[in-house]
mmCIF file of C-alpha atoms and ligand atoms in Angstrom:
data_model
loop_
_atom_site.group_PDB
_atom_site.id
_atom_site.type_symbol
_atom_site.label_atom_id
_atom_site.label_comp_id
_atom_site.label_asym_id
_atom_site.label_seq_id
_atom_site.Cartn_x
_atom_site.Cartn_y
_atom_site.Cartn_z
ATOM 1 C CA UNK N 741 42.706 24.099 97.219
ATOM 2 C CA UNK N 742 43.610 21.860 93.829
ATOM 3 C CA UNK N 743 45.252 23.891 91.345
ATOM 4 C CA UNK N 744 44.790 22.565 87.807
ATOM 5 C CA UNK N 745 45.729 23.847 84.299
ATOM 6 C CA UNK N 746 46.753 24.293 80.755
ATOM 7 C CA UNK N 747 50.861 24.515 79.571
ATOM 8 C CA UNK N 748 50.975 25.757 75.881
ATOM 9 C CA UNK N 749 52.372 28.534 73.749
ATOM 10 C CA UNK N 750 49.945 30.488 72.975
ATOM 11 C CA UNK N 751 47.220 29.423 75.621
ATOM 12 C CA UNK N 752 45.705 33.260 75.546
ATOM 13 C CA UNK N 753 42.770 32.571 73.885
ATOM 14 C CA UNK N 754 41.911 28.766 75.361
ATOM 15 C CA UNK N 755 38.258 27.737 76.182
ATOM 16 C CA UNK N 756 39.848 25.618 79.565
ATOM 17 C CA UNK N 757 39.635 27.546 81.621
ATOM 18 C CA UNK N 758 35.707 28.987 81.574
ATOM 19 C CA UNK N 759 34.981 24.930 80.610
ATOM 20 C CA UNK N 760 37.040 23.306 84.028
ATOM 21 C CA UNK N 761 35.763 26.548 86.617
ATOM 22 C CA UNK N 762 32.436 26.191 85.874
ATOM 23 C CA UNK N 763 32.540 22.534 86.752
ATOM 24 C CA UNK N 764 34.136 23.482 90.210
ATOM 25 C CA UNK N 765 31.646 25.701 90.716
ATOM 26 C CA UNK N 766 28.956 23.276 90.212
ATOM 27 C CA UNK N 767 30.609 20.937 92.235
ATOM 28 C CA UNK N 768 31.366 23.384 95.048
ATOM 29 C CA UNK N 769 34.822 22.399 94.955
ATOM 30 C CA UNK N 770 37.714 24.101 96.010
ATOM 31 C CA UNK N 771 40.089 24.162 92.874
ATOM 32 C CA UNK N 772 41.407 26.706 90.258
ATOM 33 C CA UNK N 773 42.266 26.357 86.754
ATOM 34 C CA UNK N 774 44.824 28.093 85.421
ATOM 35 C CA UNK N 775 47.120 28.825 82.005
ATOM 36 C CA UNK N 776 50.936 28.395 81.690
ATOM 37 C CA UNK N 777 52.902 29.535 78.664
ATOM 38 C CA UNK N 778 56.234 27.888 79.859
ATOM 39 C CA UNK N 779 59.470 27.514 77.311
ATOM 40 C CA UNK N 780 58.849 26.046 74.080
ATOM 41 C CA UNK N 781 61.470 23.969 74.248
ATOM 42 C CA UNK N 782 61.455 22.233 77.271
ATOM 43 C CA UNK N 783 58.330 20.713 77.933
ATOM 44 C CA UNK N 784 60.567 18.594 80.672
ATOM 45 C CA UNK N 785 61.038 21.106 82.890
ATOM 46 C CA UNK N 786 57.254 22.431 82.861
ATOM 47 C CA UNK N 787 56.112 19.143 84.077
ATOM 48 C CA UNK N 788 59.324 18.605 86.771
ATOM 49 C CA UNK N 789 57.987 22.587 88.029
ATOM 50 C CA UNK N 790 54.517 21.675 88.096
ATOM 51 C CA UNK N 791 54.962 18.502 90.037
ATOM 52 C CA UNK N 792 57.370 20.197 92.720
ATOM 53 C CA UNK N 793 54.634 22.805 92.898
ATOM 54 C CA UNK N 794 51.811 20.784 93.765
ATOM 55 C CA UNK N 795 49.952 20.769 90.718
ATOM 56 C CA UNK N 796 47.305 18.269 90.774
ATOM 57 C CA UNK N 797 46.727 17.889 86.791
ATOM 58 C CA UNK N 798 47.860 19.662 83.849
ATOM 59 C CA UNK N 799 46.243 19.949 80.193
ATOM 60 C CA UNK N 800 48.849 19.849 77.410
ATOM 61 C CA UNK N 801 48.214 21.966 73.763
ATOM 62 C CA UNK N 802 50.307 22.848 71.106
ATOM 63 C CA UNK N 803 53.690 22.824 70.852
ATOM 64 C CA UNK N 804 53.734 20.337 73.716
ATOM 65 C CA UNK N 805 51.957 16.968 73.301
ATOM 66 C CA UNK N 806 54.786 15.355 71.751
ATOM 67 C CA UNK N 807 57.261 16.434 73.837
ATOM 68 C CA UNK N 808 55.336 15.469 76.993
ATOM 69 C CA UNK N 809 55.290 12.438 76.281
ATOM 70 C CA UNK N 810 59.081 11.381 77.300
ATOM 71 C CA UNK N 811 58.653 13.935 80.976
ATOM 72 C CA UNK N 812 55.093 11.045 81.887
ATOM 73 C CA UNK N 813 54.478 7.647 82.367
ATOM 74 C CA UNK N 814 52.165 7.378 79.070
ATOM 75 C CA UNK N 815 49.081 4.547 79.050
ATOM 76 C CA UNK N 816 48.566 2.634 76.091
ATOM 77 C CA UNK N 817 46.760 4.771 74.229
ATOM 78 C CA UNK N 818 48.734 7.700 74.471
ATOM 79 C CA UNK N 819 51.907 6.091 73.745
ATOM 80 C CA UNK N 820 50.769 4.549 70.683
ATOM 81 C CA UNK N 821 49.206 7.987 69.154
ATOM 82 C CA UNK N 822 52.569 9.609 70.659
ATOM 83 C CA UNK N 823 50.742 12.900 72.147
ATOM 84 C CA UNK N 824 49.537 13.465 75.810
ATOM 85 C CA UNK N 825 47.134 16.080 76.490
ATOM 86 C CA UNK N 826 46.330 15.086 80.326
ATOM 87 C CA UNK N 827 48.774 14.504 83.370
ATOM 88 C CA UNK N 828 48.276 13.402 86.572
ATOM 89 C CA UNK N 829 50.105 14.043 89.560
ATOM 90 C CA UNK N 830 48.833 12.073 91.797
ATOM 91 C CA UNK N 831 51.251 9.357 90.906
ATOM 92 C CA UNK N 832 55.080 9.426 90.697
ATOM 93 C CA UNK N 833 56.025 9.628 87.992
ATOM 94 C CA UNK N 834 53.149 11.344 86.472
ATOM 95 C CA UNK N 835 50.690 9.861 84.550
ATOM 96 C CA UNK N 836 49.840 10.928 80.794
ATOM 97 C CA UNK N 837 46.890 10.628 79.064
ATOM 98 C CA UNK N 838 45.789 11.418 75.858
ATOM 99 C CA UNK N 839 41.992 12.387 76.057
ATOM 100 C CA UNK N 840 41.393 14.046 72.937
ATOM 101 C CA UNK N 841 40.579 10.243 72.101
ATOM 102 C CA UNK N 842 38.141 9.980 74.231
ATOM 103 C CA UNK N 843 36.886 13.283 72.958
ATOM 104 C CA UNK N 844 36.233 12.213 69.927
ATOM 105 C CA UNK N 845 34.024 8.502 71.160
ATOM 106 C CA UNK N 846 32.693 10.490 73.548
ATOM 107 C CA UNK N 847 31.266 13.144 71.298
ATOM 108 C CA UNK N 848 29.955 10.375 68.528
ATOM 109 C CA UNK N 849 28.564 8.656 71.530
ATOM 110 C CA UNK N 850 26.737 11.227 72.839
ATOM 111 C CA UNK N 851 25.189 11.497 69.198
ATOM 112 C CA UNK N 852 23.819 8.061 69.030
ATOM 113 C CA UNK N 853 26.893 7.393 66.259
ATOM 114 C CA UNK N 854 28.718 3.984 66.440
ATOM 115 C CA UNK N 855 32.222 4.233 65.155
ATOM 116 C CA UNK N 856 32.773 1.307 63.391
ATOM 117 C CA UNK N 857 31.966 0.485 59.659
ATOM 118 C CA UNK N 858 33.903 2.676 56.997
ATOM 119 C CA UNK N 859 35.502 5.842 58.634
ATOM 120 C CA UNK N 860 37.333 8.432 56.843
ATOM 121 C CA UNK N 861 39.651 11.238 58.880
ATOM 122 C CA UNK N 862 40.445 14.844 56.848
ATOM 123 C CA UNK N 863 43.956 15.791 57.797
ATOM 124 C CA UNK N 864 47.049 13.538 59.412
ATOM 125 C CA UNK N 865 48.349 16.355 62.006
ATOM 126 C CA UNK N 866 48.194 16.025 65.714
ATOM 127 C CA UNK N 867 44.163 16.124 65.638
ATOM 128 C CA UNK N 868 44.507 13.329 62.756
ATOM 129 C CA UNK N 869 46.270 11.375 64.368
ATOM 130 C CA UNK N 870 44.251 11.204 67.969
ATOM 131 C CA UNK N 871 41.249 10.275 65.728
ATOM 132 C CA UNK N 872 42.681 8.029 63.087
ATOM 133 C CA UNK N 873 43.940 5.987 65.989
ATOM 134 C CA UNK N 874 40.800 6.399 68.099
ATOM 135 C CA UNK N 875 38.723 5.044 65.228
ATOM 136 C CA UNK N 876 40.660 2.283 64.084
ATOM 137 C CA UNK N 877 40.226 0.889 67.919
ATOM 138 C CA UNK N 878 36.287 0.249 66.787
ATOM 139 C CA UNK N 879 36.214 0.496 63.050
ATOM 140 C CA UNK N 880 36.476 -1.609 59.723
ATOM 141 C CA UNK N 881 38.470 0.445 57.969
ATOM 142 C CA UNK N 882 39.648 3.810 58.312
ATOM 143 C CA UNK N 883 41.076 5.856 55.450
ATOM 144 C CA UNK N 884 43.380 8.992 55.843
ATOM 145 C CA UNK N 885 43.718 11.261 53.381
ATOM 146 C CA UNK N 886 45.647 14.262 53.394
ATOM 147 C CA UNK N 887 46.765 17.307 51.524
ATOM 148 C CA UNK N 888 50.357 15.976 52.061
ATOM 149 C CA UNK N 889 49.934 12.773 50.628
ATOM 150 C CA UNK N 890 53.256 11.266 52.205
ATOM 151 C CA UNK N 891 52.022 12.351 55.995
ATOM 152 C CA UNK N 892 48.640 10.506 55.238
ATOM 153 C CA UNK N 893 50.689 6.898 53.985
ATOM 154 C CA UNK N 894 52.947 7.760 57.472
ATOM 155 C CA UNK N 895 50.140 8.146 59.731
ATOM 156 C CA UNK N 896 48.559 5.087 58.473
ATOM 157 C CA UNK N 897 51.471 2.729 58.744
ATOM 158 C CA UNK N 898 51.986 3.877 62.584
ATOM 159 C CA UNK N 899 48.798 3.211 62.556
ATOM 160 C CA UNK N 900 48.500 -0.188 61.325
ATOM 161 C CA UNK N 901 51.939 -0.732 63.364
ATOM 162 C CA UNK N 902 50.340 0.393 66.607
ATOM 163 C CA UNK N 903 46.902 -1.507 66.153
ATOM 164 C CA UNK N 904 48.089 -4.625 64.500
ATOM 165 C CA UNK N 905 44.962 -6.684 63.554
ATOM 166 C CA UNK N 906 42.555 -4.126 63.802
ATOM 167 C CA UNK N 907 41.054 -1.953 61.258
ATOM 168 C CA UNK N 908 42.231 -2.064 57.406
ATOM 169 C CA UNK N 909 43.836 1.245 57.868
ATOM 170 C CA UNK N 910 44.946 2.941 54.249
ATOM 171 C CA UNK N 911 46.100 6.511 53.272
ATOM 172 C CA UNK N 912 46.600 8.781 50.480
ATOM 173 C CA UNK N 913 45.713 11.832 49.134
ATOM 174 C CA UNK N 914 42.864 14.809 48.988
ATOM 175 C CA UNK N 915 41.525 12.945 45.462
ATOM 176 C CA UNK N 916 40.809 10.174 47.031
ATOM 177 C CA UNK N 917 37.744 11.003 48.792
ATOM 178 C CA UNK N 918 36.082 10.881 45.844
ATOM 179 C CA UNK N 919 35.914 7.411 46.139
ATOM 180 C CA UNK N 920 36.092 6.794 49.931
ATOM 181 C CA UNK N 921 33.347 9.187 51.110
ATOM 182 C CA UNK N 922 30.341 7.788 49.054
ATOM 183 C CA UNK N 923 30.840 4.348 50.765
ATOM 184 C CA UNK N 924 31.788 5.913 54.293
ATOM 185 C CA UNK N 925 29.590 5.735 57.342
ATOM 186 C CA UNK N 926 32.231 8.017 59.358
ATOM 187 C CA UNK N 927 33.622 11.326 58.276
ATOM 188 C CA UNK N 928 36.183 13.350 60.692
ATOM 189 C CA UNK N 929 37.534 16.755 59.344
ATOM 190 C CA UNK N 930 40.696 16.590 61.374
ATOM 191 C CA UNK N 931 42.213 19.323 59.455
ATOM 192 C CA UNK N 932 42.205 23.298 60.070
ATOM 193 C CA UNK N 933 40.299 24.206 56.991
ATOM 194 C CA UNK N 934 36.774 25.733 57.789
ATOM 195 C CA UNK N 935 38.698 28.130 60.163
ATOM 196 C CA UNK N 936 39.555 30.853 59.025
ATOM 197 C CA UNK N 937 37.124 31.078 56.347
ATOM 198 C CA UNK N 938 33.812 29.674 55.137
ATOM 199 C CA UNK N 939 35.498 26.859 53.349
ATOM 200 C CA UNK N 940 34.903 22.905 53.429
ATOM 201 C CA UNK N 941 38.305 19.946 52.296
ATOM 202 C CA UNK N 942 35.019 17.614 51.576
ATOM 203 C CA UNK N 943 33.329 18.289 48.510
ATOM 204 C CA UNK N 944 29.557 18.479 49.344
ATOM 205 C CA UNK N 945 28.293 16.481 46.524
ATOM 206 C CA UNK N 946 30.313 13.279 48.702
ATOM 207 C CA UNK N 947 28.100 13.771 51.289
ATOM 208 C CA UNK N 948 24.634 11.439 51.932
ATOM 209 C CA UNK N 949 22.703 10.465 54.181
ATOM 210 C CA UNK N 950 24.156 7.174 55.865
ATOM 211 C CA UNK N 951 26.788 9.360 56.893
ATOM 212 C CA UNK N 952 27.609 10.518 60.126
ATOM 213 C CA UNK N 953 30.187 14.202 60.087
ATOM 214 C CA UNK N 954 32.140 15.340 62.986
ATOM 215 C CA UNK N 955 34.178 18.593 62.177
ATOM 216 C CA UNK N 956 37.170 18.866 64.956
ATOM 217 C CA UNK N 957 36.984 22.693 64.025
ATOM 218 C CA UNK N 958 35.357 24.491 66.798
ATOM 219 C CA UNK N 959 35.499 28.215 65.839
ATOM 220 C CA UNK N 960 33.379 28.641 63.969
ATOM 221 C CA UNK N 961 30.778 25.980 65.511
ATOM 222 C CA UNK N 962 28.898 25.635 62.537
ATOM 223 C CA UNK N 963 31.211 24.762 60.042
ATOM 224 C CA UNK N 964 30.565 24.714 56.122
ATOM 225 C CA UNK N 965 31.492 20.888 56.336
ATOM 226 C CA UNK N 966 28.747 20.939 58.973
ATOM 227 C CA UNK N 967 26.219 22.955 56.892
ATOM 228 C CA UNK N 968 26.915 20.556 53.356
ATOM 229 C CA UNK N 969 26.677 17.548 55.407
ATOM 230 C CA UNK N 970 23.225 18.490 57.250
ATOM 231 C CA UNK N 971 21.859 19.644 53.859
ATOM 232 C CA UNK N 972 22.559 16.080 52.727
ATOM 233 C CA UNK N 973 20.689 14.485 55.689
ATOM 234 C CA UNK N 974 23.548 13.104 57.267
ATOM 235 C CA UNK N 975 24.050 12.877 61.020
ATOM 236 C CA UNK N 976 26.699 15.977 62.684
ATOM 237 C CA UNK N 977 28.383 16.205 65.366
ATOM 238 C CA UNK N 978 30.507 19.784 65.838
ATOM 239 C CA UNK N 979 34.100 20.570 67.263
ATOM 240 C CA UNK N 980 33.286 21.904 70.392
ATOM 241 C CA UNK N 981 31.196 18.654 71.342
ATOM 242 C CA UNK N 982 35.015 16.925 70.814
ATOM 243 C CA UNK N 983 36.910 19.665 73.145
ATOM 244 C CA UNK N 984 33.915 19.100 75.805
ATOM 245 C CA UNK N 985 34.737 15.185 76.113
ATOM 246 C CA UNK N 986 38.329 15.697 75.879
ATOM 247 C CA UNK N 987 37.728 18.485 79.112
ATOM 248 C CA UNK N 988 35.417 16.194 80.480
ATOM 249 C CA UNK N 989 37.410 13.141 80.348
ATOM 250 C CA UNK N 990 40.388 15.027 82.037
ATOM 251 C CA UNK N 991 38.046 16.341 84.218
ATOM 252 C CA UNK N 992 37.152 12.589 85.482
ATOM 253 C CA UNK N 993 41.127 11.561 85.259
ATOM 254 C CA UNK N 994 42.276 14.040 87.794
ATOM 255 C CA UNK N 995 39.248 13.814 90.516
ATOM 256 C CA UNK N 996 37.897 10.591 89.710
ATOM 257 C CA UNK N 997 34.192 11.912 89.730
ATOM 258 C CA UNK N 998 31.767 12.422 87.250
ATOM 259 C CA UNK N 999 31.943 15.385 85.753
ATOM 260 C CA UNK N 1000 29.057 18.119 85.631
ATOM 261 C CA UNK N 1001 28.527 17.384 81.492
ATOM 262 C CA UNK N 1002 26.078 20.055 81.176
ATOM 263 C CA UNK N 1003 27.437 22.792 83.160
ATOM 264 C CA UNK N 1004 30.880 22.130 81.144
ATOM 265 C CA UNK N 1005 28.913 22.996 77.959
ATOM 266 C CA UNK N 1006 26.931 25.486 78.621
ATOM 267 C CA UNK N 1007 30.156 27.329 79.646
ATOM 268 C CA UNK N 1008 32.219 26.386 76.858
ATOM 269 C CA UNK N 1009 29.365 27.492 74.639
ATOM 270 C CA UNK N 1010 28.984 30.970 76.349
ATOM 271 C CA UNK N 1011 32.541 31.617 75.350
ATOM 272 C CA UNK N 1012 32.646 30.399 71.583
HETATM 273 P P1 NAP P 1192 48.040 20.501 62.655
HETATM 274 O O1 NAP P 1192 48.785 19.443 63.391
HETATM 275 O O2 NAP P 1192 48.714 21.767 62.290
HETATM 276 O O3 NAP P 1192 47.463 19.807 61.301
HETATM 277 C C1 NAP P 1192 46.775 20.584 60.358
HETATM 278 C C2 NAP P 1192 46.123 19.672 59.312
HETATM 279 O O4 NAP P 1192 45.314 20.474 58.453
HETATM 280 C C3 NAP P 1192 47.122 18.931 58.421
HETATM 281 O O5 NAP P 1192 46.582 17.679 58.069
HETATM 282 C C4 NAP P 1192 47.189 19.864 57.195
HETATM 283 O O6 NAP P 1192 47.577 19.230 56.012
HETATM 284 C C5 NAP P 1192 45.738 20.283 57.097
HETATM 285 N N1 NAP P 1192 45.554 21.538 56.359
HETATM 286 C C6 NAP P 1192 45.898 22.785 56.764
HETATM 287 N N2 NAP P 1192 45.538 23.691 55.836
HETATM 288 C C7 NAP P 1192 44.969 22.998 54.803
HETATM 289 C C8 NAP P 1192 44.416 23.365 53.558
HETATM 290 N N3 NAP P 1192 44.351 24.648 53.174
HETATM 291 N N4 NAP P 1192 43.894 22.392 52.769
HETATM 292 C C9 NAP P 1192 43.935 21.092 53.154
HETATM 293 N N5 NAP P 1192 44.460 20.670 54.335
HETATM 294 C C10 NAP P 1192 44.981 21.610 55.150
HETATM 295 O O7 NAP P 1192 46.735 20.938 63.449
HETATM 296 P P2 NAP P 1192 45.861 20.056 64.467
HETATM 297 O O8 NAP P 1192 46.338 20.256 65.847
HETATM 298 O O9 NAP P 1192 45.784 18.674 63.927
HETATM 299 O O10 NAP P 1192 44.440 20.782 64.361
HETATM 300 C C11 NAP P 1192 43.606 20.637 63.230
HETATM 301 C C12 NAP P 1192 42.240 21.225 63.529
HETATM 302 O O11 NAP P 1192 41.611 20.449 64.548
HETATM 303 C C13 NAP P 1192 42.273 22.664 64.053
HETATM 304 O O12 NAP P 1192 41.177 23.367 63.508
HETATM 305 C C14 NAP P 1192 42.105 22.502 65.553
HETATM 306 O O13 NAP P 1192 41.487 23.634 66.157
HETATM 307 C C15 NAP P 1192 41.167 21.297 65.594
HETATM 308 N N6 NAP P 1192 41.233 20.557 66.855
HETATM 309 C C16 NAP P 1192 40.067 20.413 67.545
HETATM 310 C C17 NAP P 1192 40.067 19.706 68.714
HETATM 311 C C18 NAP P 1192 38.763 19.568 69.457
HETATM 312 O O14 NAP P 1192 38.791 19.143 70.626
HETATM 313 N N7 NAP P 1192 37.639 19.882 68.842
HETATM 314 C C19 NAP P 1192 41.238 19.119 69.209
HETATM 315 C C20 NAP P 1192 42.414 19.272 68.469
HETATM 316 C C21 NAP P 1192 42.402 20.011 67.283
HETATM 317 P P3 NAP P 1192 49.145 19.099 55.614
HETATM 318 O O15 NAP P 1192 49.667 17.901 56.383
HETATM 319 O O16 NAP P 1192 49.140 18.891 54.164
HETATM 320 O O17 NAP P 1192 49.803 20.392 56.024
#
């Protein structure tokens, strides 16, 4: 029996689960998935107890991605956007991975939509910064902007520190999409607005047709970013096709097969 799972505080109302069982059961294999909502503040010791337990591969949420990070063995990627969301046990020490990246190529991939061009990311938080530093792998340029101006200028100086030579990376804040989004071919709402209520950070009258919009908001699926930017002809992509890859791609991590794409879906769609 593999035992995988989820450590995070709350993890009560997480999609993981349904998403990662019903690719076992498609699979026939014999593995469970299951939720952990260990002490905030030592993200250590929730990776040492999973490891001495036999855990075969954990998914990391909020508060822990950060702190992760020091308890693995990051790759690349994950050390340079300084969150994991995937370990592996299979190695000593763990591996970490950070496949909320891959989430979000994945997802434009599966759309047809090239990142590169112009790309603009919503929002410099932990989703922000998986994406900003996801996109500037493949894109031109890549423009943050954020409500909190300073957190946008700070995300895109790590980036440009951790991607040196790569995309023309720039920050500021919410006004300046005014000028960014017309020329975009890229548009990631990395932020939480859209959530709660029916409300969109992008003005819709930015919004055209030679633009491609992926919302990371899940719940709801169709988000009023998503509705502006379809009524404007442009290409969208919605949240949950992001948490899919990011599933997916852990999926593949921990048991080096492919995984069962549309059985994954159609479960995590059931459940949204
Ligand atoms: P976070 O670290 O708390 O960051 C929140 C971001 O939203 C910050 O940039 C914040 O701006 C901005 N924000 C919040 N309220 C705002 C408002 N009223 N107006 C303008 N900006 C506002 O959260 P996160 O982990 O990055 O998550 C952000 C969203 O992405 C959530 O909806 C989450 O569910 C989603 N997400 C989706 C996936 C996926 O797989 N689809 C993965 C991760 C996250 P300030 O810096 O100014 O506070």
């Amino acid at each position: 029996m593999h035992v995988f799972g989820l450590i995070g505080n709350p993890v009560g109302h997480s999609l993981s689960p349904p998403m990662h069982e019903a690719a076992y059961e498609e699979l026939g294999m014999e593995a469970r998935y299951v939720t952990f909502e260990p002490d905030p503040d030592d993200a250590a010791a929730a990776v040492k107890g999973a490891a001495a337990l036999g855990v075969d591969g954990l998914n990391v949420t909020i508060p822990f991605k950060r702190d992760v990070l020091a308890a693995v063995d990051p790759d690349d990627r994950a050390a340079r956007i300084g969150a994991v969301n995937t370990v592996d046990f299979s190695t000593s020490p763990p591996r970490g991975y950070n496949t909320d990246a891959a989430g979000v190529r994945r997802a434009l991939e599966h759309h047809g939509v090239d990142p590169s061009g112009d790309a603009v990311v919503v929002g410099a938080g932990g989703a922000g910064r998986a994406v900003a530093f996801t996109l500037a792998e493949s894109c031109d340029a890549v423009h943050v902007a954020n409500r909190t101006v300073e957190r946008a200028e700070s995300l895109a100086a790590d980036v440009r520190d951790g991607l040196p030579g790569g995309a023309t990376v720039t920050g500021g804040g919410l006004d300046t999409l005014a000028d960014r989004v017309p020329e975009a071919t890229l548009l990631v709402n990395a932020t939480s607005v859209g959530m709660e209520e029916d409300e969109t950070p992008v003005p819709a009258e930015l919004l055209h047709t030679d633009l491609a919009v992926l919302d990371a908001v899940y719940s709801p699926v169709e988000t009023r970013l998503l509705r502006d930017a379809a009524a404007a002809g442009a290409t969208t992509v919605d949240g949950a096709w992001m948490l899919l890859f990011q599933g997916v791609a852990a999926f593949e991590r921990w048991t080096g097969r492919d995984a069962p794409v549309e059985a994954m879906n159609d479960a995590l769609r059931s459940h949204l």
